[in-house]
Structures are given as C-alpha cells and as structure tokens.
CSV table of C-alpha atoms in Angstrom, one decimal:
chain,number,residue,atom,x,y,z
A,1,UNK,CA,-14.0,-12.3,-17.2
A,2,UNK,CA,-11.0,-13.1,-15.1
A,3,UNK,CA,-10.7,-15.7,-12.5
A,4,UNK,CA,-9.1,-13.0,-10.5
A,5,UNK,CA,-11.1,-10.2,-8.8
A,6,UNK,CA,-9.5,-7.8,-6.4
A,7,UNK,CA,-12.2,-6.0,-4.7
A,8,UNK,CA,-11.0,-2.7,-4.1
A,9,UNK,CA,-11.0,0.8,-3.4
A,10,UNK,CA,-9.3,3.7,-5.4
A,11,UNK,CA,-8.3,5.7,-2.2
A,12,UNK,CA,-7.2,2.7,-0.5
A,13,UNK,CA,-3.3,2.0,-0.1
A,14,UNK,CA,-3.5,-1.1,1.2
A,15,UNK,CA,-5.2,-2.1,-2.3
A,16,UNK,CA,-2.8,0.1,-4.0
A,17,UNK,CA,-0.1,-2.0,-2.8
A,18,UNK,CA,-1.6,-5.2,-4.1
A,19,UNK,CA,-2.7,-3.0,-7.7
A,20,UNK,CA,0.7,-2.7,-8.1
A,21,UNK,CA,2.3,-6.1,-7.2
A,22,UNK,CA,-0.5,-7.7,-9.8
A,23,UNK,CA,1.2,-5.1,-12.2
A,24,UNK,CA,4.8,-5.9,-11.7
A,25,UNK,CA,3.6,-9.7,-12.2
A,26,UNK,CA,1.4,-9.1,-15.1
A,27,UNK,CA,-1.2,-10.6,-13.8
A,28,UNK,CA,-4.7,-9.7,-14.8
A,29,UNK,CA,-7.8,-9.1,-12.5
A,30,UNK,CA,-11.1,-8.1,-12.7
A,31,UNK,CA,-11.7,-4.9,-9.8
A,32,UNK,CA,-14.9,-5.1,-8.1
A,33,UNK,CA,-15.8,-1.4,-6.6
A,34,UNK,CA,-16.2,-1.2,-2.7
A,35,UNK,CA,-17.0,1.8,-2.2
A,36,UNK,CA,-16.0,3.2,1.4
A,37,UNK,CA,-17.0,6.4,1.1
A,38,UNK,CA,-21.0,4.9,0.6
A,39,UNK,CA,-20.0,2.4,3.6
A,40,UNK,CA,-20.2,-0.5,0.9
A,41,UNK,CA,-17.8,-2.6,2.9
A,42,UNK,CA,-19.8,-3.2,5.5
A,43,UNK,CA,-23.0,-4.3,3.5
A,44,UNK,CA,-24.2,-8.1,4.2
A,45,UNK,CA,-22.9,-9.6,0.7
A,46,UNK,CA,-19.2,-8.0,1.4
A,47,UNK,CA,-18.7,-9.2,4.9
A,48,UNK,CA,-19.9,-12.9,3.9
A,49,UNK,CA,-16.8,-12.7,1.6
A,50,UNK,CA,-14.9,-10.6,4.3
A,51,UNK,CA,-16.0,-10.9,8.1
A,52,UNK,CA,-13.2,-7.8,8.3
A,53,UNK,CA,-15.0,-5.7,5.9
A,54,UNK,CA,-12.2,-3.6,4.4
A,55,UNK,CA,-10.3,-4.1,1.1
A,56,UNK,CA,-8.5,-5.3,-0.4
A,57,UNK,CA,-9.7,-8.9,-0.7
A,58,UNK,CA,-8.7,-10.9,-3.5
A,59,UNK,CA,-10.3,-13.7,-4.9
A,60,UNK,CA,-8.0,-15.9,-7.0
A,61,UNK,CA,-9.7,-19.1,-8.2
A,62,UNK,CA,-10.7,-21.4,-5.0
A,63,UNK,CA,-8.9,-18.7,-2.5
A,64,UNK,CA,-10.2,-15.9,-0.8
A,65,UNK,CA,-7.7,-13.8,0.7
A,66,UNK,CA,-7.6,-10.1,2.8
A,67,UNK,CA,-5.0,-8.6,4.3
A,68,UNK,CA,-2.5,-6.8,1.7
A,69,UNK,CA,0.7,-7.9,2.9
A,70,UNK,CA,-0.7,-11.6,3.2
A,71,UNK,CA,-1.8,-10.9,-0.1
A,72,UNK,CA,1.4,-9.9,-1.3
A,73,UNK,CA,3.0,-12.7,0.1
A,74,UNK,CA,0.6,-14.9,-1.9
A,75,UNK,CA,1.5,-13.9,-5.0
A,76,UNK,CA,5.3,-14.1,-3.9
A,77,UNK,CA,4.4,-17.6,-3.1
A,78,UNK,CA,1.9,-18.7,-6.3
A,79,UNK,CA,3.3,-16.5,-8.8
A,80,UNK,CA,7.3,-15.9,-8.1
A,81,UNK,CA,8.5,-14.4,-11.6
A,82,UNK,CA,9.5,-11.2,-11.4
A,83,UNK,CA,10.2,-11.9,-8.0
A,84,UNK,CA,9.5,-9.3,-5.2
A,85,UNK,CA,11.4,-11.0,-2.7
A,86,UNK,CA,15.3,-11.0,-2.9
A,87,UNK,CA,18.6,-12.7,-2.1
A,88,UNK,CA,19.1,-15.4,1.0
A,89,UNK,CA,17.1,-15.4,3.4
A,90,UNK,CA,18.5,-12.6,5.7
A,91,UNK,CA,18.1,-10.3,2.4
A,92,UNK,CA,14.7,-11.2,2.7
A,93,UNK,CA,13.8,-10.9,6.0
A,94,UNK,CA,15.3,-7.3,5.8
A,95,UNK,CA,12.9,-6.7,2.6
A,96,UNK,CA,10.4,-7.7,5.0
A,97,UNK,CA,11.3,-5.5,7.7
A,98,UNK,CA,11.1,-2.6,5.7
A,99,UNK,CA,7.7,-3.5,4.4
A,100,UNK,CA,6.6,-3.9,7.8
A,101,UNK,CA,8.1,-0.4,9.1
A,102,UNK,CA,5.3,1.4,7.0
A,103,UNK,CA,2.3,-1.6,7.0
A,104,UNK,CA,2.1,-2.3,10.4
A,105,UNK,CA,3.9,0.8,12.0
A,106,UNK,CA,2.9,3.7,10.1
A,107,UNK,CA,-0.1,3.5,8.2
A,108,UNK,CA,-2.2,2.1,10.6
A,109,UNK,CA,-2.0,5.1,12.2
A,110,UNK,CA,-4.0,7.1,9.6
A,111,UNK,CA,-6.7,4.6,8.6
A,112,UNK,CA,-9.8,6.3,8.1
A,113,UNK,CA,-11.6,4.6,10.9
A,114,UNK,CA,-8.7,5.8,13.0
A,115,UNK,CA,-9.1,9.7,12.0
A,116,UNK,CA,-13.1,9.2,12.0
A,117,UNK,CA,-12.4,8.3,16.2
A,118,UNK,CA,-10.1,10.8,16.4
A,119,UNK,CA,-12.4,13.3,15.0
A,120,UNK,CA,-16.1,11.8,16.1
A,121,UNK,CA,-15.6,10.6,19.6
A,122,UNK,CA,-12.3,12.6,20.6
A,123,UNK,CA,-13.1,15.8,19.4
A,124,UNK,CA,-10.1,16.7,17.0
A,125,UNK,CA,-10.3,18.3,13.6
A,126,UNK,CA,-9.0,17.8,10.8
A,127,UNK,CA,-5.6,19.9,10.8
A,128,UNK,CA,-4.9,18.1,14.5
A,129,UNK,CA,-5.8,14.6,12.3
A,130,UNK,CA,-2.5,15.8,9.9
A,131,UNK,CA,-0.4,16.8,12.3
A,132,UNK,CA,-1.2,13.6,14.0
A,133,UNK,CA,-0.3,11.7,10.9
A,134,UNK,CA,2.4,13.5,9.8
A,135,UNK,CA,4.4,12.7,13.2
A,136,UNK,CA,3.9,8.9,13.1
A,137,UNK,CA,4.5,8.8,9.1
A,138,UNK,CA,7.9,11.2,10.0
A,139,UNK,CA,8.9,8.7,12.7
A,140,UNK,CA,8.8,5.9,10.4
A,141,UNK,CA,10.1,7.2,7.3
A,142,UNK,CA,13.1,7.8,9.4
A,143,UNK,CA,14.8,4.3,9.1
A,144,UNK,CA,13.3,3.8,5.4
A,145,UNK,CA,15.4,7.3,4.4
A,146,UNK,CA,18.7,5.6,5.7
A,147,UNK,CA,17.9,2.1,3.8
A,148,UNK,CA,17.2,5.0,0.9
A,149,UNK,CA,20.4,6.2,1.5
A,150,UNK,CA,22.2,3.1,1.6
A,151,UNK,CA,21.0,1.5,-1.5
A,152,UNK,CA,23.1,0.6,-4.4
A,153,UNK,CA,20.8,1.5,-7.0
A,154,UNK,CA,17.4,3.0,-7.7
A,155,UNK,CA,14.7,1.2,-5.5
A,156,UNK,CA,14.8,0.4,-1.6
A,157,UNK,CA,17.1,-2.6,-2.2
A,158,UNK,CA,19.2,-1.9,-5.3
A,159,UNK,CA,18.0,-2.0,-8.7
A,160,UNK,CA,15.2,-4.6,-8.4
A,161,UNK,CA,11.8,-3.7,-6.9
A,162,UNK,CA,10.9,-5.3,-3.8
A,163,UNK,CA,8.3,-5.8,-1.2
A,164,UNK,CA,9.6,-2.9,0.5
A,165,UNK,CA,9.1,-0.4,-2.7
A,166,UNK,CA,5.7,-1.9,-3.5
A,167,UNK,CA,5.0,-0.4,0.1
A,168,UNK,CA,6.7,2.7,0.1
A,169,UNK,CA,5.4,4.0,-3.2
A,170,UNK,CA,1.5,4.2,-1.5
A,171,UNK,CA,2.7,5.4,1.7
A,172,UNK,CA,4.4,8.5,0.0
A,173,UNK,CA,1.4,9.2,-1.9
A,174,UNK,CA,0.0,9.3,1.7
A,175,UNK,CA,2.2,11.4,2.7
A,176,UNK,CA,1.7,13.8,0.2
A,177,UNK,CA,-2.5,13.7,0.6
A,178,UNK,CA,-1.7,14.9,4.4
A,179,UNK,CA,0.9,17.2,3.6
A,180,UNK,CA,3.6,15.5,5.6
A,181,UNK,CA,6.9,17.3,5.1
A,182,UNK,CA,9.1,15.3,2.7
A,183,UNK,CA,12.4,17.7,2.5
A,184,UNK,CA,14.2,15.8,5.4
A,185,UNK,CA,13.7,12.5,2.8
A,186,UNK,CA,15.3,12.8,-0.3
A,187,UNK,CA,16.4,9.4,-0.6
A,188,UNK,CA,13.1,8.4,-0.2
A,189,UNK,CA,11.4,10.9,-2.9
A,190,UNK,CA,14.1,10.1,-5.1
A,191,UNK,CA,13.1,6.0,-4.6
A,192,UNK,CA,9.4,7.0,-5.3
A,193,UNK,CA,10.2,9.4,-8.6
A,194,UNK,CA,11.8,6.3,-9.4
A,195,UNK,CA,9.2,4.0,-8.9
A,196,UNK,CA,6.9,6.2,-10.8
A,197,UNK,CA,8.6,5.5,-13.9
A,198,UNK,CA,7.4,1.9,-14.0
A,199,UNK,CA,4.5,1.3,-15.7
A,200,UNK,CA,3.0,-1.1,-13.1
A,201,UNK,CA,3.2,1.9,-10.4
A,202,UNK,CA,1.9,4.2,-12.3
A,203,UNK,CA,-1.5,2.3,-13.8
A,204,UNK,CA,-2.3,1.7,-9.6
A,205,UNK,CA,-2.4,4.8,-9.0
A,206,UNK,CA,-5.7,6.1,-7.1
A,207,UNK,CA,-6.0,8.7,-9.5
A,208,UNK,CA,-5.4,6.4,-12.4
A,209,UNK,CA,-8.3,4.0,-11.2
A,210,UNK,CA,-12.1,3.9,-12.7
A,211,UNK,CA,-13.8,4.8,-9.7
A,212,UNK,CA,-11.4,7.6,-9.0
A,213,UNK,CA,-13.2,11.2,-7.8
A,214,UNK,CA,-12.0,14.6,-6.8
C-alpha cells in the first residue's frame, strides 16, 4: 500500500494529466476507482474527501488535493526531479500559458456535465455536442500548433517534456474521441506521436488503465 492514492477515472483527462506527471516522476500511487459513469463521485464518502465531487483528487500523505493543474503544480513543487517546469521564469510562465490554453480554455468546454446540459436541458444531440467541441478544441489548438511549430525539438518546448506536453497529450486523445479534425495540426500530432513514445504517456493512457471499458 502506497501513501499515495490518486482517485481517479480511466476516461477522465484531467486525471490522465496527473497519471502521467506521477509517471514522468516515478512516483508510485495506489488508484482508487470513481466511477462516473455509475455517478460514484457524487456518493456521500467521495464528496467528504471532495466537496467538488470530480477527479482527480490526490491524497499524498497529510494532503488532500483536487484540481489537476493544482495538482500538477504540487508535484512541481514537492517533487522537482525530472522537472516539468523550465528555464527562468518567463520560460516558465510561457509553459504555463500553454497549459492553460487547453485546461482552462478548451477542455472545459467538453466536460461531460457540459455535453449532459447541452443534450438534457438544451435539446442538442450528440453530433451537434461534436461539432460543438470540435470548434472550441480547433480554436484553441490554434496557438498550441504555432508553439508546435516553433519548437526546437520534439515536445512543446524543446526536447524536455513540460507542463504544456503533459496537457496536450490528453487533449489530443480528446480530440480524437470527438473526431475533431487534426490535418490543419501537424506540429501538434507530430508533438503527441512523440509523446507517445515515452513510457510514462503511454501506461496513463485511458485505455491502458484497470477500469478501462469499450
């Protein structure tokens, strides 16, 4: 048993993102199962642990924390080698920018209790969901393709994985669920066949997780 549980969903790419930065840091966890599909996070016992009731929420010895990006920033913080966050601080704050293009801008957008409204109380099915998605994730991959584009080497920001790639890498699976057209991002699918090549990326995978179903 680990003093590290992530409580998590395979589907979920906000706890994909934190799979993967445990990964990179080699860092192990215990995964406790919410399952969203069942409504599990918003049974009593969860939402003591997380008023919020989503995942991820990580419990790391004495601390409790939800939020991925906080999370991320956590383990940035507790647990710095390999580090995730590059250069002075103006390299970093742009690191950060890109992570925030996709976490706060674009997948937001196409949260499951955001297509549930859209299809229970506004009437829209699902093809209108995926068109809806597919706009918002083509607006933002839009500046990510020119930082794609721009990069010296193989990831986001050169040749050492960032913040930025540990978001990118669940967005464009995303991406590829809703059948968002990718040709006008090469850069970017480049980045992510990259990314796929590293061990930690490819082990938090939804697909590659315990609970994972068709």
């Amino acid at each position: 048993m680990s003093d590290r549980v992530l409580y998590d969903f395979w589907r979920s790419s906000a706890a994909f993102r934190v799979r993967i930065a445990l990964g990179l840091k080699g860092l192990d966890y215990d995964r406790a199962v919410i399952d969203l599909n069942a409504g599990a996070q918003r049974s009593p016992g969860y939402r003591m642990l997380n008023p919020q009731g989503r995942v991820p929420l990580l419990i790391d010895g004495e601390a409790a924390l939800n939020q991925s990006l906080a999370i991320l920033e956590y383990l940035e913080e507790v647990y710095p080698d390999p580090p995730l966050l590059h250069g002075d601080a103006a390299m970093r704050g742009r690191i950060r920018g890109a992570a925030q293009i996709i976490v706060s801008d674009v997948h937001p957008l196409g949260n499951s209790s955001v297509m549930r409204y859209l299809e229970e109380r506004l009437g829209h099915d699902r093809d209108e969901f995926i068109a809806w998605y597919g706009h918002w994730m083509s607006v933002g991959f839009g500046p990510l393709e020119e930082l794609a584009e721009r990069s010296s080497g193989r990831f986001l920001f050169g040749d050492d994985v960032t913040l930025a790639d540990v978001c990118l890498a669940p967005q464009m699976y995303n991406a590829r669920r809703w059948r968002t057209d990718l040709e006008p991002f090469p850069a970017l699918v480049e980045v992510d066949k990259n990314l796929m090549e590293l061990s930690a990326f490819r082990n938090a995978r939804p697909e590659a997780q315990s609970d994972a179903s068709a």
